[in-house]
Coordinates of C-alpha atoms and ligand atoms in Angstrom, one line a residue:
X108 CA -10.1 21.9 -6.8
X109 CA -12.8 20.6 -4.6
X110 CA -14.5 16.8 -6.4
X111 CA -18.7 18.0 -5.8
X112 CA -19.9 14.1 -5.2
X113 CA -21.6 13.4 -2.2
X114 CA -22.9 10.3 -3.6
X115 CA -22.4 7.2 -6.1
X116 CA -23.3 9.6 -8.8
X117 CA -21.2 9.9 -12.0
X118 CA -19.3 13.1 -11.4
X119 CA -16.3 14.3 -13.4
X120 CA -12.8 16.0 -12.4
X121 CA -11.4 18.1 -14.6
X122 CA -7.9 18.6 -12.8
X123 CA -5.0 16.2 -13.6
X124 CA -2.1 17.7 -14.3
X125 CA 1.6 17.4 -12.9
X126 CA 2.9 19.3 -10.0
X127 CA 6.0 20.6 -10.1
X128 CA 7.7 22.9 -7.5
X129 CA 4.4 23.7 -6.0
X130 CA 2.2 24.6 -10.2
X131 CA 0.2 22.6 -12.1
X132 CA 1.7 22.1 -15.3
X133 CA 0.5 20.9 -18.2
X134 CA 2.5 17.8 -19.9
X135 CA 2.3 18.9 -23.7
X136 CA 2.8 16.5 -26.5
X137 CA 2.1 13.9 -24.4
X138 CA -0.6 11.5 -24.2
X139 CA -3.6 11.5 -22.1
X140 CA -5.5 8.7 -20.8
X141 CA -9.0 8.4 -19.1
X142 CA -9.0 7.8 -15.6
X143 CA -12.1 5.7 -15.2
X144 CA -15.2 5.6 -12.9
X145 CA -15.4 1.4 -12.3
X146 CA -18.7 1.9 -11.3
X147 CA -20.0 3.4 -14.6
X148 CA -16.7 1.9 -16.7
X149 CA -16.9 6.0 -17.8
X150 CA -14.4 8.4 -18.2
X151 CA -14.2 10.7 -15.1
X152 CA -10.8 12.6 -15.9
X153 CA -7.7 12.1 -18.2
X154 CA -3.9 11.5 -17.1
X155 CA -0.8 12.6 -18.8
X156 CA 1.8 9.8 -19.6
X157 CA 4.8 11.6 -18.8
X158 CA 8.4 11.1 -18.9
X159 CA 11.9 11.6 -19.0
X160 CA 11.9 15.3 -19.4
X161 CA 8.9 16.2 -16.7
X162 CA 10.9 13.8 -14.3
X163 CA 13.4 15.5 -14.4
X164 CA 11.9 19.1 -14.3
X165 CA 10.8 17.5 -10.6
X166 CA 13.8 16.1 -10.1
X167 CA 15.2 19.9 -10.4
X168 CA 12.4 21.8 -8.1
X169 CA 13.0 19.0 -5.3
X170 CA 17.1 19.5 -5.8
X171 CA 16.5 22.9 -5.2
X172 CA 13.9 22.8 -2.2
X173 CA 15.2 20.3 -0.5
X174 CA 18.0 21.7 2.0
X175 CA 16.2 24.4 3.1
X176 CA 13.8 21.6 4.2
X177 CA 16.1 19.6 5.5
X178 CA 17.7 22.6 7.8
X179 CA 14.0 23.1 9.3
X180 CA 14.5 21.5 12.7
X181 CA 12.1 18.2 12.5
X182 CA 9.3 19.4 14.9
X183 CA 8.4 22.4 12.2
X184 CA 8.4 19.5 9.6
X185 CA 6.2 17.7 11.6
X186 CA 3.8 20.7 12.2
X187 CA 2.8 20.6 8.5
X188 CA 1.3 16.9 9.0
X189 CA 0.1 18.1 12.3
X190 CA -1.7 20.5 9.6
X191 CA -2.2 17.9 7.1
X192 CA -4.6 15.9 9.4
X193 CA -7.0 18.6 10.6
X194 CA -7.4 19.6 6.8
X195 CA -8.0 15.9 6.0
X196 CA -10.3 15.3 9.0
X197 CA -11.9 18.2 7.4
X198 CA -12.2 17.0 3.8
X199 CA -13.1 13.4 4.9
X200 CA -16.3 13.0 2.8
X201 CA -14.8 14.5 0.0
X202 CA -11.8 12.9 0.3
X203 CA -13.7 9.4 0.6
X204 CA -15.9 10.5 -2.3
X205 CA -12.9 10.8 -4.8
X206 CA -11.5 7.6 -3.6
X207 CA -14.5 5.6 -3.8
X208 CA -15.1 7.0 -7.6
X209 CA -11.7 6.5 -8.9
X210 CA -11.3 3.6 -7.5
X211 CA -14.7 1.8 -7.7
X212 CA -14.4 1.1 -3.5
X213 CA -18.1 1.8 -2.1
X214 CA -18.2 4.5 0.5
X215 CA -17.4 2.6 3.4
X216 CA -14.3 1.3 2.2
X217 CA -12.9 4.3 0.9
X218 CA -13.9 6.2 4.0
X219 CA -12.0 3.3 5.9
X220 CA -9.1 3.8 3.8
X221 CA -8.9 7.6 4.6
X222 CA -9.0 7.6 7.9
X223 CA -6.2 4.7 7.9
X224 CA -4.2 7.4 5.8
X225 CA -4.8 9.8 8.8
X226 CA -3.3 6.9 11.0
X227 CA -0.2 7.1 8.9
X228 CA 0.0 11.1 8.9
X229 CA -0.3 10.7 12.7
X230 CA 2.9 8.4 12.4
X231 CA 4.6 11.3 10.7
X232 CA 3.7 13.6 13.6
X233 CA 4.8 11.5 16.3
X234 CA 8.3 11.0 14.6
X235 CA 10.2 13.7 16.1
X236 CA 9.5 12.5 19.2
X237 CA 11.1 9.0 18.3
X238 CA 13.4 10.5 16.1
X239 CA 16.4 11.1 18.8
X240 CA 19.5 9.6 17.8
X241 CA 21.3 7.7 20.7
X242 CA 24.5 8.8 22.2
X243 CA 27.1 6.9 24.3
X244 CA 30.3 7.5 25.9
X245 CA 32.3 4.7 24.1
X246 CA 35.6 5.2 25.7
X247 CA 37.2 7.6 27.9
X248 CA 36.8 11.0 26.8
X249 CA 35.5 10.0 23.5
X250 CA 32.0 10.1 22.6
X251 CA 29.1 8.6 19.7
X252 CA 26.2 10.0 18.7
X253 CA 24.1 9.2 15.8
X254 CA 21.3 11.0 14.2
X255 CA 19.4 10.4 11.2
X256 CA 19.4 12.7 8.1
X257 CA 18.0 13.0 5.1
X258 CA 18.7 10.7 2.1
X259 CA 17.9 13.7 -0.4
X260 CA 15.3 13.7 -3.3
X261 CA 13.0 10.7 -3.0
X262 CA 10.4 9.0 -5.0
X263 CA 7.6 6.5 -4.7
X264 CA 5.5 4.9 -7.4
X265 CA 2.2 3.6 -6.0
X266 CA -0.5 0.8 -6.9
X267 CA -4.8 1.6 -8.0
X268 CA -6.0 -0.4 -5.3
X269 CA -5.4 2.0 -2.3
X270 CA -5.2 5.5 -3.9
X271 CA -4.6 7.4 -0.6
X272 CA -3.5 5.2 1.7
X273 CA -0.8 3.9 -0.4
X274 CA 0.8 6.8 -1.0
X275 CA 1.0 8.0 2.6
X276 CA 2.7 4.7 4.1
X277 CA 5.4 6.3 2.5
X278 CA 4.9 10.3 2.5
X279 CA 5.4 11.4 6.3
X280 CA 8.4 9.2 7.2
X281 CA 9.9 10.7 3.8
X282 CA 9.2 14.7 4.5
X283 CA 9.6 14.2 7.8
X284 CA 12.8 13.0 7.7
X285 CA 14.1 15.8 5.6
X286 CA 13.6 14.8 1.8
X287 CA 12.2 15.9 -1.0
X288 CA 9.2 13.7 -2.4
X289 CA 8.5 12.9 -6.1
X290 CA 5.4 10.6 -6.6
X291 CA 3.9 8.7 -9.7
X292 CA 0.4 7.8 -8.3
X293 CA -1.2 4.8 -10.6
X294 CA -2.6 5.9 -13.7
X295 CA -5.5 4.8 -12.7
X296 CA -6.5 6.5 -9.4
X297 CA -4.3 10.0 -9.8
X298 CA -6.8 12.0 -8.3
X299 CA -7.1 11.8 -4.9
X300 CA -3.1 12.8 -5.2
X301 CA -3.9 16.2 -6.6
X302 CA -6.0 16.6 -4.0
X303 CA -3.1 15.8 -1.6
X304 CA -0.8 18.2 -3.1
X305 CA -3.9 21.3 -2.7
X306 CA -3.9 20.1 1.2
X307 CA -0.7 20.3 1.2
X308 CA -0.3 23.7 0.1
X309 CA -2.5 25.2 2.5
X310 CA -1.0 23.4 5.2
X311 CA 2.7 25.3 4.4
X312 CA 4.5 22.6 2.5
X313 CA 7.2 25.0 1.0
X314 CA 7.0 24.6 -2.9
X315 CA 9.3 21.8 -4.6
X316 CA 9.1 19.2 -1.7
X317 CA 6.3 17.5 -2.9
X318 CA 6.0 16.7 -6.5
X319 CA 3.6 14.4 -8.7
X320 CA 4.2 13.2 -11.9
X321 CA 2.1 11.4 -13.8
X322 CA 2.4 8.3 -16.3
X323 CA 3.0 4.7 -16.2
X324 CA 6.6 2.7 -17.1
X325 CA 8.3 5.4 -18.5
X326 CA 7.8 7.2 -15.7
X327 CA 9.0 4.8 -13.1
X328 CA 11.8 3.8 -15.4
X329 CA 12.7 7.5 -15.5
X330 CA 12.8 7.6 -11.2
X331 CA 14.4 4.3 -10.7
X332 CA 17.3 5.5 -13.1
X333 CA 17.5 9.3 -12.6
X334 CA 20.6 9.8 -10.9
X335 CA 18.9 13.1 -8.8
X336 CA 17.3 10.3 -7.1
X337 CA 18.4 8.5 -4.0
X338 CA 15.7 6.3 -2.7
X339 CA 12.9 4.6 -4.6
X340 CA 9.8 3.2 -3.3
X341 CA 7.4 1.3 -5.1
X342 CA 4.1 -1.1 -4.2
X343 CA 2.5 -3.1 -6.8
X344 CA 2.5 -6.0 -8.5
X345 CA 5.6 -8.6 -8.1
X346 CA 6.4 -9.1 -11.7
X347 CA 7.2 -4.5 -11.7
X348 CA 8.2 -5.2 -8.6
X349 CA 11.0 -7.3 -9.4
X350 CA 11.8 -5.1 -12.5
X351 CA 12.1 -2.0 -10.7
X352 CA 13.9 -3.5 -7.3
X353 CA 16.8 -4.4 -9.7
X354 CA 16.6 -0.9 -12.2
X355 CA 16.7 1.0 -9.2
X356 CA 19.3 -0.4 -7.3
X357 CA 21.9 -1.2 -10.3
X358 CA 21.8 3.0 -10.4
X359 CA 22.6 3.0 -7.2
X360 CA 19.5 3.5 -5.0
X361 CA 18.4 2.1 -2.4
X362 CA 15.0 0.4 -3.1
X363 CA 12.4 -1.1 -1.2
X364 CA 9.6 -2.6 -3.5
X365 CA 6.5 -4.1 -2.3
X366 CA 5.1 -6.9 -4.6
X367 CA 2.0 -9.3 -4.7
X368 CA 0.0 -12.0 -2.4
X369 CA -1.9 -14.9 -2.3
X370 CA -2.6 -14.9 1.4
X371 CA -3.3 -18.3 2.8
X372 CA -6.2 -18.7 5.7
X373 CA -5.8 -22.0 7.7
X374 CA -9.0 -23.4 9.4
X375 CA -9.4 -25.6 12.0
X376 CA -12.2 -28.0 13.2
X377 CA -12.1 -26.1 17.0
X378 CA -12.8 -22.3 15.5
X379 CA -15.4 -20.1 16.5
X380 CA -18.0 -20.2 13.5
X381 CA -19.1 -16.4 13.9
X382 CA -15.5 -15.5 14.2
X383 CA -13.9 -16.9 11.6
X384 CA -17.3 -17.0 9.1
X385 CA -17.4 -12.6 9.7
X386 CA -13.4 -12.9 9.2
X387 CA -13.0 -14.9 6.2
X388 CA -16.1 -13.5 4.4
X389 CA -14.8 -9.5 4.9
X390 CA -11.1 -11.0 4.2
X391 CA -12.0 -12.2 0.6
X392 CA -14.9 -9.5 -0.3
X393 CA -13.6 -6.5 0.9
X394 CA -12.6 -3.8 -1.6
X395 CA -14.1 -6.8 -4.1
X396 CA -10.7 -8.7 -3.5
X397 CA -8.3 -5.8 -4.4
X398 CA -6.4 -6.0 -1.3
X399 CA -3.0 -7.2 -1.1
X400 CA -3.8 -8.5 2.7
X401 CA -7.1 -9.8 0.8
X402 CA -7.7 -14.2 2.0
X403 CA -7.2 -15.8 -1.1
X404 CA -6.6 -19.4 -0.2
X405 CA -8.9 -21.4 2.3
X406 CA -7.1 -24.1 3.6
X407 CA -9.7 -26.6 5.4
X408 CA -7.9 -28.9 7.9
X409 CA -10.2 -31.7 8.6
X410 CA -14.0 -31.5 8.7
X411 CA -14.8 -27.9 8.6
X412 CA -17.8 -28.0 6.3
X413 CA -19.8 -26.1 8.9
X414 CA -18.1 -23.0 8.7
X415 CA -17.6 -23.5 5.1
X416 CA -21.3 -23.4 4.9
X417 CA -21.4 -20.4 6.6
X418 CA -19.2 -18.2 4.4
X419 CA -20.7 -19.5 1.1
X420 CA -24.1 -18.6 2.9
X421 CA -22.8 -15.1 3.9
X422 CA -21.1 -14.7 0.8
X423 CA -23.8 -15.5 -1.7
X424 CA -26.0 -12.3 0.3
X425 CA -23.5 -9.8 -0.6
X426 CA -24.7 -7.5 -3.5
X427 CA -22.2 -5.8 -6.0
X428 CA -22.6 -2.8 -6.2
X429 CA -24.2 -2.2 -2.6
X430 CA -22.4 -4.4 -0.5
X431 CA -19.1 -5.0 -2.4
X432 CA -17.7 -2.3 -5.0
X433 CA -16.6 -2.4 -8.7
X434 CA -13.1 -4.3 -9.9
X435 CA -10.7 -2.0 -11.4
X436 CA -11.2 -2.4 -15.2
X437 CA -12.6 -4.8 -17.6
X438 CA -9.7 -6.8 -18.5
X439 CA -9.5 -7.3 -14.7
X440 CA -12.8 -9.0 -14.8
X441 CA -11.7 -11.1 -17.6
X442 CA -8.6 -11.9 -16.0
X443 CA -10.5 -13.1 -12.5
X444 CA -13.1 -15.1 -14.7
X445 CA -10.8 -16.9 -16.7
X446 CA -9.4 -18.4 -13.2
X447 CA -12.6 -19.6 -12.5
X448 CA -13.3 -21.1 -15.5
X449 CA -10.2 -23.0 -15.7
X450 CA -10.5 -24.0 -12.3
X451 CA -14.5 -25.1 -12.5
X452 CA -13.2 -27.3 -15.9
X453 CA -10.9 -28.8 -13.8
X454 CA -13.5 -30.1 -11.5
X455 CA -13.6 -27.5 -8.7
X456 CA -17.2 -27.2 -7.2
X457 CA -18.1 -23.2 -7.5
X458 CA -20.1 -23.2 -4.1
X459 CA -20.7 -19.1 -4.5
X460 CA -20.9 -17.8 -8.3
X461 CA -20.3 -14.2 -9.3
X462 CA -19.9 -14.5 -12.7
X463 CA -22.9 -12.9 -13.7
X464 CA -22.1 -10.1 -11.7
X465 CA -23.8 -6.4 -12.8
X466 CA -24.1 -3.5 -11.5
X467 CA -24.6 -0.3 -12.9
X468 CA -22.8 -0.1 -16.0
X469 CA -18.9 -1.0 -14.7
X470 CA -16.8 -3.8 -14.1
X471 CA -18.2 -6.5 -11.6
X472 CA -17.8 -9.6 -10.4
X473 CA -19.4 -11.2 -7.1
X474 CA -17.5 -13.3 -4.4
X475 CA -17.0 -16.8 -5.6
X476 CA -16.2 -19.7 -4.0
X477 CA -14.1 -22.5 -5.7
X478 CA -14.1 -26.1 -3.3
X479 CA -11.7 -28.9 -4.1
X480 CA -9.0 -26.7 -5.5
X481 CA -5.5 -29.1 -5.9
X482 CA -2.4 -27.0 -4.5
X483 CA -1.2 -27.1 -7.9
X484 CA -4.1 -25.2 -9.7
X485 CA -3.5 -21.3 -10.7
X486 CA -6.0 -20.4 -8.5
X487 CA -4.2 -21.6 -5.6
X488 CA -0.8 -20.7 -6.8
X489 CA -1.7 -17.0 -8.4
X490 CA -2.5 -13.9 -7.8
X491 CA -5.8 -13.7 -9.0
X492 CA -6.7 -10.0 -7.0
X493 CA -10.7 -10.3 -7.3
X494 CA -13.4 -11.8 -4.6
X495 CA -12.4 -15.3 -5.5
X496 CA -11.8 -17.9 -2.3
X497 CA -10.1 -20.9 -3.5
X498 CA -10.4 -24.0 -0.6
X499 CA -8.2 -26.4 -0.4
X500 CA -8.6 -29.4 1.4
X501 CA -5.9 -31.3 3.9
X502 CA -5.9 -34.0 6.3
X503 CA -3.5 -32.6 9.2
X504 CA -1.8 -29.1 10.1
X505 CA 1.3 -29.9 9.0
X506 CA -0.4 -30.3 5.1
X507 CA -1.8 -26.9 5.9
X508 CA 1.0 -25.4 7.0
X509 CA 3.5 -27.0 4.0
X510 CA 0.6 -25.5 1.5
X511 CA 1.1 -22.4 2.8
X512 CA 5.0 -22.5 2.6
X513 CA 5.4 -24.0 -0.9
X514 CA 3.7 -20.6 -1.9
X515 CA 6.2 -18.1 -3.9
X516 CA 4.2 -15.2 -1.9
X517 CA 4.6 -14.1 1.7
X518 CA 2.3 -11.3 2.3
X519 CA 0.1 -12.6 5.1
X520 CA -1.6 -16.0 6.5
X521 CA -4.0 -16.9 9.6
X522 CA -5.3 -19.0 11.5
X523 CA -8.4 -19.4 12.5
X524 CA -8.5 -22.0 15.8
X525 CA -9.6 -21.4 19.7
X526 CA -6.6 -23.9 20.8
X527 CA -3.5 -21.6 21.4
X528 CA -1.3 -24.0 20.6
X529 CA -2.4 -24.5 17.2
X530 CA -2.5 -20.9 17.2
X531 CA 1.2 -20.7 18.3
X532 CA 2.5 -23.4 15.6
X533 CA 1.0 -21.9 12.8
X534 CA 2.6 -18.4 13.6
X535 CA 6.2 -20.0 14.0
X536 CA 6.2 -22.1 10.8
X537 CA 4.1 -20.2 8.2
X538 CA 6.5 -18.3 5.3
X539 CA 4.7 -15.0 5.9
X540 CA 5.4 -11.4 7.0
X541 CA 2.4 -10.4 8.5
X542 CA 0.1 -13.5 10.3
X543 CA -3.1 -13.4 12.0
X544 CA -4.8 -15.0 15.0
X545 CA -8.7 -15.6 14.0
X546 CA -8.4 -12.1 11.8
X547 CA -8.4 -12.2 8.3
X548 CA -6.6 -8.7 7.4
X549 CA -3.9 -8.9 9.9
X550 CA -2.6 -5.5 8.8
X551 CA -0.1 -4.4 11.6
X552 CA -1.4 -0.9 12.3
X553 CA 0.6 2.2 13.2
X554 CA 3.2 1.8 14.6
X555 CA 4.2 -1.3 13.0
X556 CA 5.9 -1.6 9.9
X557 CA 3.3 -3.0 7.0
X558 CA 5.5 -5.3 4.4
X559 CA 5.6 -9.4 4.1
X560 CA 8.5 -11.9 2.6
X561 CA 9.3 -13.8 0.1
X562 CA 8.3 -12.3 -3.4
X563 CA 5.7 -9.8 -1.8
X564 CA 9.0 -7.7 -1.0
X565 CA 12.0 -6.9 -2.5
X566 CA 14.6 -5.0 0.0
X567 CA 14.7 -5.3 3.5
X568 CA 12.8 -3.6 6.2
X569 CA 9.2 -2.2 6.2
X570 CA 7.3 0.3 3.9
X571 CA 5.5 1.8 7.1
X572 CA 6.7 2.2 11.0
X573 CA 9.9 2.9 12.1
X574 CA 11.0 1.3 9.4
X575 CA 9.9 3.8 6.9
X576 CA 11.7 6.6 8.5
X577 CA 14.9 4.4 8.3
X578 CA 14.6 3.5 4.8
X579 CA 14.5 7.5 3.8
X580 CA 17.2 8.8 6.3
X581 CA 20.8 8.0 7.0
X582 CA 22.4 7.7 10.5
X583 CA 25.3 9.6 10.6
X584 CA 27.9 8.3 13.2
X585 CA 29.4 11.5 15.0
X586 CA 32.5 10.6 17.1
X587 CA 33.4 13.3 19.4
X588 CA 36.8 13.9 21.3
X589 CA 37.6 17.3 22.6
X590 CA 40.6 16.9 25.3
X591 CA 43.0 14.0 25.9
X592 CA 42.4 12.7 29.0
X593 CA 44.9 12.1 31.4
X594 CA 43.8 8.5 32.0
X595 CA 43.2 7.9 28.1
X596 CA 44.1 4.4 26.6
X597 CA 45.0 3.1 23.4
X598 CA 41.0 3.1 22.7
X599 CA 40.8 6.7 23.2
Ligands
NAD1829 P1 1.1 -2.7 -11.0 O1 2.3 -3.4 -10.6 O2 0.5 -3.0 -12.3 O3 1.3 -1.1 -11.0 C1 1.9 -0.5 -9.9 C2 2.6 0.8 -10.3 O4 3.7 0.4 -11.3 C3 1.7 1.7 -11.1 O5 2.0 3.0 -10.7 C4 2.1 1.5 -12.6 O6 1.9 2.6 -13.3 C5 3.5 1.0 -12.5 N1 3.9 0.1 -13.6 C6 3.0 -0.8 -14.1 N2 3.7 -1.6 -15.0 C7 5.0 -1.2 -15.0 C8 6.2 -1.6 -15.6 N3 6.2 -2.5 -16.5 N4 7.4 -0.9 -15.3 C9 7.4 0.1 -14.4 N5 6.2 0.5 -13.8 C10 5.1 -0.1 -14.0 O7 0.1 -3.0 -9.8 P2 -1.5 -2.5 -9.7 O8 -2.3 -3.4 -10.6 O9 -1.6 -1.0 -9.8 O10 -1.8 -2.9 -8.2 C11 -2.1 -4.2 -7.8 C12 -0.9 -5.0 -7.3 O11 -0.3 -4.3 -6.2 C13 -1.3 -6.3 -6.7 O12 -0.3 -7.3 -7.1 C14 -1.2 -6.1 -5.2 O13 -1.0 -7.3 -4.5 C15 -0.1 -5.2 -5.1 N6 -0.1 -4.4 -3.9 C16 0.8 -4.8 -3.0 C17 0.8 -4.1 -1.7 C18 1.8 -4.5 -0.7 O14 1.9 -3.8 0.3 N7 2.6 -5.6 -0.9 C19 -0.1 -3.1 -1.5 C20 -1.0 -2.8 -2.4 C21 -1.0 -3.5 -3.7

């Protein structure tokens, strides 16, 4: 079903149920939640809250689909994604519109975060092309050869903040690889997912290889211990993280689960104002904070005050609403206030304010600034996911760079300097997965795997990349010998 917006305007979708083996089906008896607009804090569709039972009924139609799949040579897997992007390309406005109203992103951001989806679909489509196993003549007459195949039926359980993009680090590397696919999008944002599943459709996915089911914990509980299963994927929040890392893989999955940030930005006396100023202000504002790669901590080595200056000066112009989109739900703006009132109590300056946030009639809250923050404050140390920049002062880069270790988190960190040396020290010592010279969102981009350390992951390797792919296949080891060989040794 096509979503009409072409602008901000409240618009409603009426679509949300589950699909199963390529339907729609209804989820009777259970309960249905809104799926709100942020901008307008209005109902724009309702959700199922599924469980066991329709778990299982995907668990079944992707059991039952998914050899056939998986005996598709991988270049005809591919083509669907080759499929997948022109129809995406094709739907982009709409495709941003449903983002940006589910979500609360403005138009820009969503549109960026579609066309970064396309990036990843790209990835899927180049894959058999990096897919060839290796082979070696390991001893005389006797040969290895490895090639990578299909885990099975596969599921991922995604976050609100990135309803498209999310989803798709995970989706090519998955189908392309052979498996069968079973996602729980967030409650929240479900819709641009059932927009997925149409595009997939008339791109030829057969029926049963993708699958959505809807819900919250019972539905990731069902996934992570559903022994159909045989990988699980998750990106969210640290605390489920941690849960479902440990639910999954006592049933004997193998998991991967993406957690939480609380990125730390280092600045130095020597860096370029415009640079890091445009940099840090996009870092903390964008998608109104929602980001895990968002800046949350400023660490000021030295005198910096001048570019200080400047982001509180750029900050304070951006407008919610116009310039900045909506936070999630209201409890989420409750949650990020009540960090900076506890933080302004104890006796951090608030050099930006966005308290008083409003926009329409949604959830809002504009970027703030909090100076003087101590290392030991819950702004510094938390997650607080909302436009809130936390600065803390030190004398020397080594205090920056121990600030930045002693954080449980281990998403991402920069530096913002022109010496490369500086540069160079901070990228060997910071406790971070994904680091950044004088950018503020160091995402690594297709190809590179996306995923940081510590408690932002759980599992090892990437969510994205070449990584991705290995997470949902297998290499099989084939050892071939078909004569003895007249000069054969004991190795042979
Ligand atoms: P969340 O952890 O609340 O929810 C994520 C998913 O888990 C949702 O689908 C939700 O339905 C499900 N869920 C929620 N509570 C659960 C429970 N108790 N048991 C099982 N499942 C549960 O996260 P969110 O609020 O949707 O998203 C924001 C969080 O995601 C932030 O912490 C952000 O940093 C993180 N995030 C991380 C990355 C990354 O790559 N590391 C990317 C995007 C978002």
């Amino acid at each position: 079903m096509r979503f009409s917006a072409t602008s901000y305007d409240f618009t409603e979708y009426v679509r949300n149920d589950n699909y199963i083996n390529g339907e729609w089906v209804d989820a009777p008896g259970r309960e249905r939640i809104d799926v709100i607009n942020p901008r307008y804090g209005k109902a724009m569709s309702t959700v199922p809250m599924c469980g066991y039972e329709e778990v299982d009924a995907a668990v079944k139609a992707a059991e039952a689909a998914q050899p056939a799949w998986a005996n598709q040579p991988i270049r005809e897997r591919a083509y669907v994604f080759y499929k997948l992007r022109e129809l995406m390309h094709r739907d982009v406005e709409e495709l941003t519109w449903l983002v940006s109203h589910e979500n609360g992103k403005t138009y820009g951001e969503s549109k960026a975060e579609v066309l970064k989806a396309i990036e990843c679909v790209e990835y899927g489509c180049s894959l058999p092309n990096l897919a060839a196993g290796t082979q070696l003549d390991v001893s005389r007459g006797v040969n290895c050869q490895v090639v990578y195949e299909a885990v099975g039926v596969v599921a991922g359980v995604t976050p609100f903040n990135f309803p498209i993009m999310v989803p798709l680090w995970m989706i090519p590397q998955a189908l392309v690889g052979g498996n069968a696919f079973i996602l729980k999008p967030s409650e929240q944002v479900p819709l641009s997912m059932i927009r997925l599943a149409e595009l997939f459709a008339e791109a030829g996915l057969p029926n049963g290889i993708f699958n959505i089911v809807n819900g919250g914990r019972e539905v990731v509980e069902a996934l992570c211990d559903h022994p159909g299963i045989d990988a699980f994927a998750f990106v969210g929040s640290t605390r489920v993280a941690k849960l479902v890392y440990g639910r999954a893989a006592t049933s004997g999955k193998r998991a991967l689960a993406l957690g939480g940030a609380k990125n730390h930005l280092i600045v130095v006396p020597d860096a370029d104002l415009e640079v890091t100023a445009d940099n840090v202000v996009a870092s903390f504002t964008g998608c109104c904070g929602q980001r895990c790669m968002a800046a949350s901590v400023l660490v000021a080595v030295g005198d910096v005050d001048h570019i200080i200056d400047e982001v509180a000066k750029r900050a304070a112009k951006l407008v919610p609403g116009e310039h900045i989109g909506a936070i999630n739900m209201d409890a989420s703006v409750d949650r990020i206030r009540g960090y900076v009132d506890r933080a302004e109590a104890g006796g951090a300056k608030v050099l930006v304010d966005g308290r008083g946030a409003s926009g329409d009639d949604g959830y809002w809250f504009g970027p703030t600034i909090l100076d003087g923050i101590d290392a030991d404050n819950p702004a510094r140390v938390e997650e607080i996911f909302g436009p809130v920049l936390s600065i803390v002062r030190v004398a020397n880069l080594e205090e920056a760079i121990a600030l930045e270790n002693s954080s449980d988190y281990g998403n991402a960190s920069a530096v913002y300097t022109t010496s490369g040396d500086v540069a160079r020290k901070v990228m060997n010592e910071v406790s971070a997965g994904m680091c950044g010279v004088n950018i503020g969102v160091p995402v690594p981009r297709e190809p590179f795997g996306f995923g940081g350390w510590n408690d932002s992951k759980f599992g090892a390797g990437n969510i994205t990349g070449w990584d991705g792919f290995r997470f949902f296949t297998r290499p099989r080891k084939i050892t071939t010998k078909w004569a003895v060989q007249s000069d054969q040794t004991w190795m042979s």
